[in-house]
PDB file of C-alpha atoms in Angstrom:
ATOM      1  CA  UNK A   1      51.141-122.841  65.344  1.00 35.00           C
ATOM      2  CA  UNK A   2      49.606-125.331  62.391  1.00 37.00           C
ATOM      3  CA  UNK A   3      47.027-124.370  59.422  1.00 39.00           C
ATOM      4  CA  UNK A   4      43.828-126.332  59.049  1.00 44.00           C
ATOM      5  CA  UNK A   5      44.328-127.816  54.854  1.00 43.00           C
ATOM      6  CA  UNK A   6      40.816-127.369  54.276  1.00 43.00           C
ATOM      7  CA  UNK A   7      39.072-124.205  55.977  1.00 45.00           C
ATOM      8  CA  UNK A   8      42.707-122.701  56.331  1.00 44.00           C
ATOM      9  CA  UNK A   9      42.122-121.568  60.237  1.00 44.00           C
ATOM     10  CA  UNK A  10      45.244-121.731  62.483  1.00 43.00           C
ATOM     11  CA  UNK A  11      45.208-124.703  65.561  1.00 43.00           C
ATOM     12  CA  UNK A  12      47.449-124.079  68.571  1.00 54.00           C
ATOM     13  CA  UNK A  13      49.351-127.174  69.523  1.00 67.00           C
ATOM     14  CA  UNK A  14      51.298-126.058  73.193  1.00 77.00           C
ATOM     15  CA  UNK A  15      54.266-128.667  73.629  1.00 87.00           C
ATOM     16  CA  UNK A  16      53.490-128.617  77.383  1.00 86.00           C
ATOM     17  CA  UNK A  17      56.297-130.803  78.030  1.00 86.00           C
ATOM     18  CA  UNK A  18      58.663-128.416  77.232  1.00 90.00           C
ATOM     19  CA  UNK A  19      55.816-125.951  78.272  1.00 91.00           C
ATOM     20  CA  UNK A  20      56.438-127.478  82.119  1.00 90.00           C
ATOM     21  CA  UNK A  21      60.311-126.855  81.751  1.00 90.00           C
ATOM     22  CA  UNK A  22      60.494-123.398  80.637  1.00 93.00           C
ATOM     23  CA  UNK A  23      58.151-123.005  83.695  1.00 93.00           C
ATOM     24  CA  UNK A  24      60.552-124.577  85.971  1.00 93.00           C
ATOM     25  CA  UNK A  25      63.529-123.117  84.402  1.00 93.00           C
ATOM     26  CA  UNK A  26      62.738-120.049  85.103  1.00 95.00           C
ATOM     27  CA  UNK A  27      61.278-120.616  88.844  1.00 95.00           C
ATOM     28  CA  UNK A  28      64.712-121.903  90.353  1.00 94.00           C
ATOM     29  CA  UNK A  29      66.381-118.967  87.957  1.00 95.00           C
ATOM     30  CA  UNK A  30      64.906-116.488  89.952  1.00 96.00           C
ATOM     31  CA  UNK A  31      64.542-118.789  93.790  1.00 95.00           C
ATOM     32  CA  UNK A  32      66.953-120.436  93.216  1.00 94.00           C
ATOM     33  CA  UNK A  33      66.867-121.524  96.813  1.00 92.00           C
ATOM     34  CA  UNK A  34      64.059-124.444  96.373  1.00 93.00           C
ATOM     35  CA  UNK A  35      66.556-126.130  94.617  1.00 89.00           C
ATOM     36  CA  UNK A  36      68.764-126.603  97.172  1.00 84.00           C
ATOM     37  CA  UNK A  37      67.352-127.978  99.633  1.00 76.00           C
ATOM     38  CA  UNK A  38      64.038-130.630 100.639  1.00 75.00           C
ATOM     39  CA  UNK A  39      61.175-128.590 102.527  1.00 71.00           C
ATOM     40  CA  UNK A  40      60.481-129.727 105.851  1.00 78.00           C
ATOM     41  CA  UNK A  41      56.536-129.538 105.371  1.00 91.00           C
ATOM     42  CA  UNK A  42      54.855-132.518 106.343  1.00 94.00           C
ATOM     43  CA  UNK A  43      52.771-131.632 102.935  1.00 95.00           C
ATOM     44  CA  UNK A  44      55.805-133.100 100.913  1.00 95.00           C
ATOM     45  CA  UNK A  45      57.381-135.803 102.627  1.00 93.00           C
ATOM     46  CA  UNK A  46      57.732-138.779 100.724  1.00 92.00           C
ATOM     47  CA  UNK A  47      57.814-137.176  97.563  1.00 92.00           C
ATOM     48  CA  UNK A  48      61.522-136.688  97.744  1.00 89.00           C
ATOM     49  CA  UNK A  49      61.826-141.018  97.403  1.00 90.00           C
ATOM     50  CA  UNK A  50      59.172-141.079  94.825  1.00 91.00           C
ATOM     51  CA  UNK A  51      61.102-141.432  91.310  1.00 91.00           C
ATOM     52  CA  UNK A  52      59.666-138.429  88.665  1.00 91.00           C
ATOM     53  CA  UNK A  53      62.071-139.143  86.062  1.00 87.00           C
ATOM     54  CA  UNK A  54      60.110-142.440  85.675  1.00 90.00           C
ATOM     55  CA  UNK A  55      56.949-140.590  85.344  1.00 89.00           C
ATOM     56  CA  UNK A  56      55.554-139.937  81.324  1.00 82.00           C
ATOM     57  CA  UNK A  57      55.659-137.096  80.903  1.00 75.00           C
ATOM     58  CA  UNK A  58      57.711-135.585  84.021  1.00 85.00           C
ATOM     59  CA  UNK A  59      60.594-133.685  82.171  1.00 79.00           C
ATOM     60  CA  UNK A  60      60.961-131.529  85.774  1.00 86.00           C
ATOM     61  CA  UNK A  61      62.308-132.217  88.997  1.00 90.00           C
ATOM     62  CA  UNK A  62      58.828-132.527  90.816  1.00 93.00           C
ATOM     63  CA  UNK A  63      60.007-131.584  94.281  1.00 93.00           C
ATOM     64  CA  UNK A  64      60.932-128.380  93.445  1.00 94.00           C
ATOM     65  CA  UNK A  65      57.729-127.032  91.320  1.00 95.00           C
ATOM     66  CA  UNK A  66      55.920-128.558  95.040  1.00 96.00           C
ATOM     67  CA  UNK A  67      58.531-126.676  97.469  1.00 95.00           C
ATOM     68  CA  UNK A  68      57.602-123.424  95.833  1.00 96.00           C
ATOM     69  CA  UNK A  69      53.890-123.657  96.279  1.00 97.00           C
ATOM     70  CA  UNK A  70      55.646-123.186  99.692  1.00 96.00           C
ATOM     71  CA  UNK A  71      57.182-120.476  99.164  1.00 95.00           C
ATOM     72  CA  UNK A  72      54.836-117.076  98.857  1.00 96.00           C
ATOM     73  CA  UNK A  73      57.449-115.534  96.911  1.00 96.00           C
ATOM     74  CA  UNK A  74      57.853-117.836  94.397  1.00 97.00           C
ATOM     75  CA  UNK A  75      54.118-119.604  94.959  1.00 97.00           C
ATOM     76  CA  UNK A  76      52.425-118.031  91.726  1.00 97.00           C
ATOM     77  CA  UNK A  77      54.898-118.993  89.427  1.00 97.00           C
ATOM     78  CA  UNK A  78      54.809-122.702  91.037  1.00 97.00           C
ATOM     79  CA  UNK A  79      51.963-123.157  90.458  1.00 96.00           C
ATOM     80  CA  UNK A  80      52.172-122.083  86.554  1.00 95.00           C
ATOM     81  CA  UNK A  81      54.938-124.754  86.444  1.00 95.00           C
ATOM     82  CA  UNK A  82      52.668-127.161  88.023  1.00 96.00           C
ATOM     83  CA  UNK A  83      50.342-126.483  85.519  1.00 95.00           C
ATOM     84  CA  UNK A  84      52.572-127.252  82.753  1.00 94.00           C
ATOM     85  CA  UNK A  85      53.146-130.409  83.928  1.00 94.00           C
ATOM     86  CA  UNK A  86      49.502-132.413  84.699  1.00 95.00           C
ATOM     87  CA  UNK A  87      48.081-131.072  82.241  1.00 93.00           C
ATOM     88  CA  UNK A  88      48.719-132.535  78.526  1.00 89.00           C
ATOM     89  CA  UNK A  89      46.147-130.726  77.015  1.00 85.00           C
ATOM     90  CA  UNK A  90      42.909-128.126  77.513  1.00 82.00           C
ATOM     91  CA  UNK A  91      41.630-131.225  78.940  1.00 85.00           C
ATOM     92  CA  UNK A  92      43.176-133.485  79.484  1.00 90.00           C
ATOM     93  CA  UNK A  93      45.879-133.982  82.570  1.00 94.00           C
ATOM     94  CA  UNK A  94      48.827-135.793  81.868  1.00 93.00           C
ATOM     95  CA  UNK A  95      50.493-138.513  83.736  1.00 92.00           C
ATOM     96  CA  UNK A  96      52.240-137.181  85.896  1.00 94.00           C
ATOM     97  CA  UNK A  97      48.767-135.769  87.446  1.00 96.00           C
ATOM     98  CA  UNK A  98      47.852-139.556  89.381  1.00 96.00           C
ATOM     99  CA  UNK A  99      51.174-138.742  90.638  1.00 95.00           C
ATOM    100  CA  UNK A 100      51.062-135.311  92.190  1.00 97.00           C
ATOM    101  CA  UNK A 101      47.607-135.495  93.051  1.00 98.00           C
ATOM    102  CA  UNK A 102      48.310-137.063  97.375  1.00 97.00           C
ATOM    103  CA  UNK A 103      50.610-133.793  97.653  1.00 97.00           C
ATOM    104  CA  UNK A 104      47.871-130.901  96.438  1.00 98.00           C
ATOM    105  CA  UNK A 105      45.380-132.666  99.319  1.00 98.00           C
ATOM    106  CA  UNK A 106      47.845-132.254 101.098  1.00 98.00           C
ATOM    107  CA  UNK A 107      49.499-128.411 100.688  1.00 98.00           C
ATOM    108  CA  UNK A 108      45.252-128.186 100.138  1.00 97.00           C
ATOM    109  CA  UNK A 109      44.173-128.709 103.456  1.00 97.00           C
ATOM    110  CA  UNK A 110      47.202-126.048 104.658  1.00 96.00           C
ATOM    111  CA  UNK A 111      45.259-122.594 105.562  1.00 95.00           C
ATOM    112  CA  UNK A 112      48.779-121.888 105.405  1.00 95.00           C
ATOM    113  CA  UNK A 113      49.657-122.231 102.605  1.00 96.00           C
ATOM    114  CA  UNK A 114      49.266-119.758  99.422  1.00 95.00           C
ATOM    115  CA  UNK A 115      47.215-119.603  96.632  1.00 95.00           C
ATOM    116  CA  UNK A 116      45.491-122.629  97.700  1.00 95.00           C
ATOM    117  CA  UNK A 117      42.505-121.717  96.583  1.00 96.00           C
ATOM    118  CA  UNK A 118      43.972-121.879  93.480  1.00 96.00           C
ATOM    119  CA  UNK A 119      45.651-125.138  94.359  1.00 97.00           C
ATOM    120  CA  UNK A 120      41.804-126.765  94.617  1.00 97.00           C
ATOM    121  CA  UNK A 121      40.880-125.775  91.210  1.00 96.00           C
ATOM    122  CA  UNK A 122      43.700-127.817  89.488  1.00 97.00           C
ATOM    123  CA  UNK A 123      42.367-130.659  92.236  1.00 97.00           C
ATOM    124  CA  UNK A 124      39.058-129.845  90.861  1.00 96.00           C
ATOM    125  CA  UNK A 125      40.223-130.138  87.239  1.00 95.00           C
ATOM    126  CA  UNK A 126      41.581-133.938  88.123  1.00 96.00           C
ATOM    127  CA  UNK A 127      38.571-135.007  89.104  1.00 96.00           C
ATOM    128  CA  UNK A 128      36.212-134.035  86.337  1.00 92.00           C
ATOM    129  CA  UNK A 129      39.611-134.694  83.633  1.00 93.00           C
ATOM    130  CA  UNK A 130      39.628-138.378  85.755  1.00 92.00           C
ATOM    131  CA  UNK A 131      35.945-139.446  85.349  1.00 88.00           C
ATOM    132  CA  UNK A 132      34.975-142.290  83.340  1.00 83.00           C
ATOM    133  CA  UNK A 133      33.962-141.626  80.228  1.00 75.00           C
ATOM    134  CA  UNK A 134      30.301-142.992  79.309  1.00 69.00           C
ATOM    135  CA  UNK A 135      31.173-145.323  75.127  1.00 68.00           C
ATOM    136  CA  UNK A 136      27.300-144.357  74.720  1.00 72.00           C
ATOM    137  CA  UNK A 137      27.563-141.219  74.166  1.00 66.00           C
ATOM    138  CA  UNK A 138      28.482-139.400  72.349  1.00 67.00           C
ATOM    139  CA  UNK A 139      29.501-136.193  73.838  1.00 67.00           C
ATOM    140  CA  UNK A 140      32.227-138.155  76.034  1.00 65.00           C
ATOM    141  CA  UNK A 141      33.714-139.381  73.195  1.00 64.00           C
ATOM    142  CA  UNK A 142      34.839-136.850  71.582  1.00 65.00           C
ATOM    143  CA  UNK A 143      36.238-135.161  74.385  1.00 68.00           C
ATOM    144  CA  UNK A 144      37.801-138.101  75.679  1.00 68.00           C
ATOM    145  CA  UNK A 145      38.564-140.661  74.668  1.00 65.00           C
ATOM    146  CA  UNK A 146      37.997-144.250  74.934  1.00 66.00           C
ATOM    147  CA  UNK A 147      39.195-145.288  78.955  1.00 67.00           C
ATOM    148  CA  UNK A 148      41.692-148.197  77.432  1.00 68.00           C
ATOM    149  CA  UNK A 149      43.462-144.940  76.063  1.00 67.00           C
ATOM    150  CA  UNK A 150      43.979-142.957  78.791  1.00 78.00           C
ATOM    151  CA  UNK A 151      45.285-145.124  81.805  1.00 90.00           C
ATOM    152  CA  UNK A 152      46.254-142.132  83.965  1.00 93.00           C
ATOM    153  CA  UNK A 153      42.544-141.382  84.471  1.00 92.00           C
ATOM    154  CA  UNK A 154      41.870-144.248  86.398  1.00 94.00           C
ATOM    155  CA  UNK A 155      45.207-143.548  87.824  1.00 95.00           C
ATOM    156  CA  UNK A 156      44.403-140.328  89.446  1.00 96.00           C
ATOM    157  CA  UNK A 157      41.304-141.406  90.563  1.00 96.00           C
ATOM    158  CA  UNK A 158      42.964-144.345  92.191  1.00 97.00           C
ATOM    159  CA  UNK A 159      45.055-141.439  93.871  1.00 97.00           C
ATOM    160  CA  UNK A 160      41.806-139.360  95.349  1.00 98.00           C
ATOM    161  CA  UNK A 161      40.748-142.526  96.630  1.00 97.00           C
ATOM    162  CA  UNK A 162      43.720-143.484  98.511  1.00 98.00           C
ATOM    163  CA  UNK A 163      44.176-140.462  99.554  1.00 97.00           C
ATOM    164  CA  UNK A 164      39.880-139.716 100.500  1.00 97.00           C
ATOM    165  CA  UNK A 165      40.622-138.811 104.327  1.00 97.00           C
ATOM    166  CA  UNK A 166      42.241-135.443 103.058  1.00 97.00           C
ATOM    167  CA  UNK A 167      39.265-135.009 100.188  1.00 97.00           C
ATOM    168  CA  UNK A 168      36.967-135.419 102.887  1.00 97.00           C
ATOM    169  CA  UNK A 169      38.746-132.769 104.429  1.00 97.00           C
ATOM    170  CA  UNK A 170      38.348-129.964 101.496  1.00 96.00           C
ATOM    171  CA  UNK A 171      35.003-130.523 101.689  1.00 95.00           C
ATOM    172  CA  UNK A 172      34.906-130.129 104.973  1.00 95.00           C
ATOM    173  CA  UNK A 173      35.865-126.685 104.706  1.00 95.00           C
ATOM    174  CA  UNK A 174      33.337-124.496 104.524  1.00 90.00           C
ATOM    175  CA  UNK A 175      36.287-121.754 105.149  1.00 91.00           C
ATOM    176  CA  UNK A 176      38.158-122.657 101.013  1.00 93.00           C
ATOM    177  CA  UNK A 177      35.048-124.160  99.701  1.00 90.00           C
ATOM    178  CA  UNK A 178      33.657-120.650 100.315  1.00 88.00           C
ATOM    179  CA  UNK A 179      37.033-117.900  98.632  1.00 87.00           C
ATOM    180  CA  UNK A 180      36.557-120.703  95.971  1.00 87.00           C
ATOM    181  CA  UNK A 181      32.902-120.262  95.874  1.00 87.00           C
ATOM    182  CA  UNK A 182      32.276-123.736  94.615  1.00 86.00           C
ATOM    183  CA  UNK A 183      28.342-125.232  93.353  1.00 86.00           C
ATOM    184  CA  UNK A 184      27.077-128.235  94.155  1.00 89.00           C
ATOM    185  CA  UNK A 185      28.308-129.871  90.311  1.00 91.00           C
ATOM    186  CA  UNK A 186      31.772-129.075  91.858  1.00 92.00           C
ATOM    187  CA  UNK A 187      32.080-130.633  95.544  1.00 92.00           C
ATOM    188  CA  UNK A 188      29.998-134.054  93.929  1.00 94.00           C
ATOM    189  CA  UNK A 189      33.110-133.772  91.281  1.00 93.00           C
ATOM    190  CA  UNK A 190      35.398-134.376  94.076  1.00 95.00           C
ATOM    191  CA  UNK A 191      33.443-136.609  95.683  1.00 95.00           C
ATOM    192  CA  UNK A 192      32.611-139.290  93.459  1.00 95.00           C
ATOM    193  CA  UNK A 193      37.091-138.544  91.641  1.00 95.00           C
ATOM    194  CA  UNK A 194      37.485-140.613  95.398  1.00 95.00           C
ATOM    195  CA  UNK A 195      35.164-142.695  95.164  1.00 94.00           C
ATOM    196  CA  UNK A 196      33.489-140.598  98.070  1.00 93.00           C
ATOM    197  CA  UNK A 197      29.329-140.472  98.547  1.00 76.00           C
ATOM    198  CA  UNK A 198      28.001-136.792  96.758  1.00 60.00           C
ATOM    199  CA  UNK A 199      28.458-134.296 100.254  1.00 51.00           C
TER     200      UNK A 199
END
């Protein structure tokens, strides 16, 4: 936390990487089985093969966190670790988000996955914050900045587009959408991120 010299107001700066590490460490300490075996769930197929260490700002063992999302007892702390991992600030996704999106889509589509409404919320944040900024819109620029300064946004949109069939599946899941109380804007944002027509 730092002081603003102009008005003396306190500005809180959170190290999301450190918070992700702390949350992931707490997750594996309380659920050590997550670190011992790969998940057989089809939603996580291939996640063990990703070079997560090469993803900028990805300081934790992502497969462990994703496996935690499948465990009813570990799902809540796993989601907490995931939140820290995929966000770099209150209004900014991290470079890890695009790599995580394919697995989140598949997990969220499975009705047996715990806390899938919360996972849908993460996907909605990813969709909204990966939207291109309009350089002619002062508000967009103040919040999002220039596109070229945030390559993770284009990569996130590409991840959604590559898995557009899974996005369609989520948008057709009325039980999930009703539980999440999604409005029209939310549905449109998710569809747009995947390059789909508005549902």
